[in-house]
Amino acid sequence: MPEEKKTRNENFKSGLPDPDARAPSNDPASPGKGFVSGSAVRAAAFVLLTVLCILAYIRTGTPDQDPFLITDYSRLHPVKVERVVEGREEEQLVKLLEEARAKKLSVSVAGQRHSQGGHTFYKDGIVLDMTPFNRVLSFDPGARTIRVQAGATWKDVQDFVHPYGLAVKTMQSQNIFTVGGSVSINAHGRDIRNGSMISSVESFRLLTADGVIKEVSRTENADLFPYVLGGYGLFGVILDVTLTLAEDEVYRMTTEATRVEAFSTYFKERVKGSPDVRMSIARISVAPEHFLTDMYATLYTADPSLKLSEYNRLVTREYGVLPSKVLFHLNRSSDWGKNLFWALQKNYFSNRQDEIVSRNNAMRSESAFMEYREAGKNDLLQEYFIPVGEFAGFVDRLRSVLLEEDLNLLNITVRYVNRDEEAVLSYAQDDMLALVCLFNTSLSEEAQTRLKAGIRRIIDEVIRSGGTYYLPYAAYPSVEQFRTVYRGTSNFSVKKTRWTPVICL
Ligand SMILES: Cc1cc2nc3c(=O)[nH]c(=O)nc-3n(C[C@H](O)[C@H](O)[C@H](O)COP(=O)(O)OP(=O)(O)OC[C@H]3O[C@@H](n4cnc5c(N)ncnc54)[C@H](O)[C@@H]3O)c2cc1C
């Protein structure tokens, strides 16, 4: 076994720049020469990095939106709303819906507003901000269940269950999102065993548009369950959710080099086929030097020989945010920046072999370095779910489209999600590899039209591969593409009209 591991790591390193190549010269004929030039290079690099940090700070700390309008993480489509109301008490929410019905106002429900398609606001409507509605209502460590109000974030849940040796089953890669928002989009993350969020939701309470509170589970008001999970707040306000939990565990993190054409087999055999691998995330290079060919995968393998109590102190800070921000900005700004960023990122992960991490820490990954506030521009996500066996074919076609379209693709991560036959608008209509693509774009009308056209070409390839796309992001796909991908759409519309006949929730 150790033999095997060594070979894998060596294979990985062979494709990378040799770290020793940057060591100071030991040439006895020129004592100190290597040291002097090495420190000069380091000093110059430090000055350059500092200047870049300051520039990045100035450029990305500039909000470009009118503070009297509302928008979401995308900063697209800002609109004026009637008002934003903080959700605090059940009675208050019931009254608010009563008022909306009387005045014929639309109500939208908002968590952290990290969705990117204007899901959380309607023009002239009331925005119900659920983030203050965030208490833990009950917890049963023996049964491994927790009931939390919908505005609680994953961080709130993690902080609460962590002392009991428990962890979340399924959530996004980061812990900044609300439970209500995550249920409403049926989120997924790095876990490869527990499927999308729907499988870890036991029940929830829903305040419907007519002011009635319903207990919804697989046995009570069961017909609503698969509509609300992934229902984007269209069936009412989720008040609280009962979630099933997993054990916190100790994982050994390893990173292995792979390639697009080999990835389906690699994933089936090495990742899904290894019973102890619990989570995974892979990355595809967007660097021009190996555009959409080179990959590496990071695996989290359970190691029961290690004691949880020695590794489970929660990480509470993000380190190196500013340098990461600057490097990511280079990735945004030029082809050489992309080549540099890929080489550094791959090298960084290859050097973190065998790092030990608890499940709770693995599920609270960095997010601050991605925050980006450049005026008139933004980084926008799109996500495509491709059946595992179709991965390489899809990426080949994606490469062709991207080479023809003038789009600034910053990053592709690849995760896995089990088939979900329960949610009506299920994106995992098969066992899927999920490709999360981050594009940097101008927010101008012209750039958005170009991006939309490019995305629609990509969606055509997604459809050709038997895949789907994710709905929390900007609505670039056409209505026809939406109907082709989401075959449950007509049932969904009928059900929605039945449940919200008066106001638009
Ligand atoms: C940087 C970034 C990383 C991301 N990573 C992932 C990832 O790893 N995996 C993944 O699956 N997704 C990911 N996403 C998408 C993200 O999970 C969704 O946008 C999610 O909705 C965000 O949660 P939120 O609290 O911001 O919800 P919001 O954006 O506020 O709301 C999302 C939807 O839920 C509805 N809603 C919110 N609260 C309630 C409620 N109490 N009752 C009824 N409806 C409600 C809203 O109306 C809206 O339709 C990512 C997004 C970003 C920007």
Short mmCIF file of N, CA, C and O in Angstrom, two decimals, residues 66-110:
data_model
loop_
_atom_site.label_atom_id
_atom_site.label_comp_id
_atom_site.label_asym_id
_atom_site.label_seq_id
_atom_site.Cartn_x
_atom_site.Cartn_y
_atom_site.Cartn_z
N ASP A 66 -26.41 51.01 -7.31
CA ASP A 66 -27.19 52.01 -6.60
C ASP A 66 -27.69 51.41 -5.28
O ASP A 66 -28.37 50.39 -5.28
N PRO A 67 -27.37 52.04 -4.14
CA PRO A 67 -27.78 51.44 -2.85
C PRO A 67 -29.30 51.42 -2.65
O PRO A 67 -29.78 50.75 -1.75
N PHE A 68 -30.04 52.14 -3.50
CA PHE A 68 -31.49 52.12 -3.34
C PHE A 68 -32.16 51.04 -4.18
O PHE A 68 -33.37 50.90 -4.20
N LEU A 69 -31.34 50.29 -4.92
CA LEU A 69 -31.88 49.17 -5.69
C LEU A 69 -31.39 47.88 -5.06
O LEU A 69 -30.41 47.87 -4.33
N ILE A 70 -32.07 46.79 -5.38
CA ILE A 70 -31.64 45.52 -4.81
C ILE A 70 -31.19 44.58 -5.92
O ILE A 70 -31.69 44.66 -7.04
N THR A 71 -30.21 43.77 -5.62
CA THR A 71 -29.78 42.76 -6.58
C THR A 71 -29.28 41.56 -5.78
O THR A 71 -29.55 41.46 -4.59
N ASP A 72 -28.59 40.63 -6.45
CA ASP A 72 -28.06 39.49 -5.71
C ASP A 72 -26.56 39.41 -5.97
O ASP A 72 -25.94 40.36 -6.45
N TYR A 73 -25.97 38.24 -5.69
CA TYR A 73 -24.53 38.07 -5.81
C TYR A 73 -24.01 38.39 -7.22
O TYR A 73 -22.87 38.77 -7.40
N SER A 74 -24.90 38.26 -8.21
CA SER A 74 -24.48 38.49 -9.60
C SER A 74 -24.31 39.97 -9.92
O SER A 74 -23.61 40.33 -10.85
N ARG A 75 -24.99 40.84 -9.18
CA ARG A 75 -25.08 42.27 -9.46
C ARG A 75 -25.70 42.55 -10.83
O ARG A 75 -25.54 43.62 -11.40
N LEU A 76 -26.44 41.57 -11.36
CA LEU A 76 -27.19 41.77 -12.60
C LEU A 76 -28.60 42.23 -12.23
O LEU A 76 -29.07 41.93 -11.14
N HIS A 77 -29.28 42.86 -13.13
CA HIS A 77 -30.70 43.21 -13.01
C HIS A 77 -31.10 43.88 -11.71
O HIS A 77 -32.04 43.42 -11.05
N PRO A 78 -30.43 44.94 -11.27
CA PRO A 78 -30.90 45.60 -10.04
C PRO A 78 -32.29 46.21 -10.23
O PRO A 78 -32.58 46.77 -11.30
N VAL A 79 -33.15 46.07 -9.22
CA VAL A 79 -34.50 46.65 -9.32
C VAL A 79 -34.87 47.34 -8.02
O VAL A 79 -34.27 47.10 -6.98
N LYS A 80 -35.92 48.17 -8.11
CA LYS A 80 -36.45 48.81 -6.92
C LYS A 80 -37.51 47.88 -6.34
O LYS A 80 -38.33 47.34 -7.08
N VAL A 81 -37.45 47.67 -5.04
CA VAL A 81 -38.49 46.84 -4.43
C VAL A 81 -39.32 47.70 -3.49
O VAL A 81 -38.92 48.82 -3.13
N GLU A 82 -40.47 47.18 -3.08
CA GLU A 82 -41.33 47.95 -2.18
C GLU A 82 -40.62 48.13 -0.85
O GLU A 82 -40.47 49.23 -0.35
N ARG A 83 -40.15 47.02 -0.26
CA ARG A 83 -39.30 47.10 0.93
C ARG A 83 -38.67 45.74 1.23
O ARG A 83 -39.11 44.72 0.69
N VAL A 84 -37.69 45.77 2.09
CA VAL A 84 -37.06 44.53 2.56
C VAL A 84 -37.47 44.36 4.02
O VAL A 84 -37.31 45.28 4.83
N VAL A 85 -38.03 43.20 4.34
CA VAL A 85 -38.48 42.96 5.72
C VAL A 85 -37.66 41.83 6.32
O VAL A 85 -37.52 40.77 5.72
N GLU A 86 -37.13 42.06 7.49
CA GLU A 86 -36.38 41.00 8.17
C GLU A 86 -37.34 40.04 8.85
O GLU A 86 -38.18 40.47 9.64
N GLY A 87 -37.22 38.76 8.55
CA GLY A 87 -38.09 37.77 9.19
C GLY A 87 -37.59 37.48 10.60
O GLY A 87 -36.42 37.17 10.80
N ARG A 88 -38.50 37.64 11.59
CA ARG A 88 -38.06 37.41 12.97
C ARG A 88 -38.98 36.45 13.72
O ARG A 88 -38.51 35.60 14.47
N GLU A 89 -40.30 36.58 13.51
CA GLU A 89 -41.26 35.75 14.24
C GLU A 89 -42.27 35.17 13.26
O GLU A 89 -42.62 35.82 12.27
N GLU A 90 -42.79 34.00 13.61
CA GLU A 90 -43.78 33.36 12.74
C GLU A 90 -45.01 34.23 12.51
O GLU A 90 -45.49 34.39 11.39
N GLU A 91 -45.51 34.79 13.63
CA GLU A 91 -46.73 35.60 13.56
C GLU A 91 -46.52 36.79 12.60
O GLU A 91 -47.39 37.13 11.81
N GLN A 92 -45.35 37.39 12.71
CA GLN A 92 -45.00 38.54 11.84
C GLN A 92 -45.04 38.10 10.36
O GLN A 92 -45.54 38.83 9.50
N LEU A 93 -44.54 36.89 10.08
CA LEU A 93 -44.50 36.42 8.69
C LEU A 93 -45.91 36.16 8.16
O LEU A 93 -46.23 36.50 7.01
N VAL A 94 -46.74 35.59 9.02
CA VAL A 94 -48.14 35.33 8.61
C VAL A 94 -48.81 36.67 8.27
O VAL A 94 -49.49 36.80 7.25
N LYS A 95 -48.60 37.66 9.13
CA LYS A 95 -49.22 39.00 8.91
C LYS A 95 -48.69 39.64 7.63
O LYS A 95 -49.42 40.29 6.89
N LEU A 96 -47.40 39.44 7.39
CA LEU A 96 -46.80 40.03 6.19
C LEU A 96 -47.46 39.47 4.92
O LEU A 96 -47.77 40.21 3.98
N LEU A 97 -47.69 38.15 4.92
CA LEU A 97 -48.33 37.56 3.75
C LEU A 97 -49.78 38.04 3.62
O LEU A 97 -50.28 38.23 2.50
N GLU A 98 -50.40 38.26 4.76
CA GLU A 98 -51.78 38.77 4.75
C GLU A 98 -51.79 40.14 4.07
O GLU A 98 -52.62 40.42 3.20
N GLU A 99 -50.85 40.99 4.47
CA GLU A 99 -50.75 42.34 3.90
C GLU A 99 -50.48 42.26 2.39
O GLU A 99 -51.09 42.97 1.60
N ALA A 100 -49.58 41.35 2.02
CA ALA A 100 -49.23 41.21 0.59
C ALA A 100 -50.45 40.78 -0.22
O ALA A 100 -50.68 41.27 -1.33
N ARG A 101 -51.23 39.86 0.37
CA ARG A 101 -52.43 39.41 -0.34
C ARG A 101 -53.39 40.58 -0.52
O ARG A 101 -53.91 40.80 -1.61
N ALA A 102 -53.59 41.35 0.57
CA ALA A 102 -54.54 42.47 0.52
C ALA A 102 -54.10 43.52 -0.50
O ALA A 102 -54.90 44.06 -1.25
N LYS A 103 -52.78 43.78 -0.57
CA LYS A 103 -52.29 44.84 -1.47
C LYS A 103 -51.87 44.29 -2.83
O LYS A 103 -51.32 45.03 -3.66
N LYS A 104 -52.05 42.97 -3.00
CA LYS A 104 -51.65 42.30 -4.25
C LYS A 104 -50.17 42.55 -4.59
O LYS A 104 -49.80 42.92 -5.71
N LEU A 105 -49.35 42.37 -3.58
CA LEU A 105 -47.90 42.55 -3.77
C LEU A 105 -47.22 41.18 -3.90
O LEU A 105 -47.64 40.22 -3.24
N SER A 106 -46.19 41.13 -4.68
CA SER A 106 -45.39 39.90 -4.74
C SER A 106 -44.49 39.84 -3.52
O SER A 106 -44.04 40.87 -3.02
N VAL A 107 -44.20 38.63 -3.08
CA VAL A 107 -43.24 38.44 -1.98
C VAL A 107 -42.17 37.49 -2.46
O VAL A 107 -42.48 36.44 -3.04
N SER A 108 -40.91 37.85 -2.26
CA SER A 108 -39.83 36.90 -2.56
C SER A 108 -39.13 36.56 -1.26
O SER A 108 -39.11 37.37 -0.34
N VAL A 109 -38.56 35.36 -1.21
CA VAL A 109 -37.88 34.92 0.02
C VAL A 109 -36.38 34.92 -0.25
O VAL A 109 -35.94 34.44 -1.30
N ALA A 110 -35.62 35.46 0.69
CA ALA A 110 -34.17 35.56 0.48
C ALA A 110 -33.39 35.01 1.66
O ALA A 110 -33.75 35.24 2.81
#
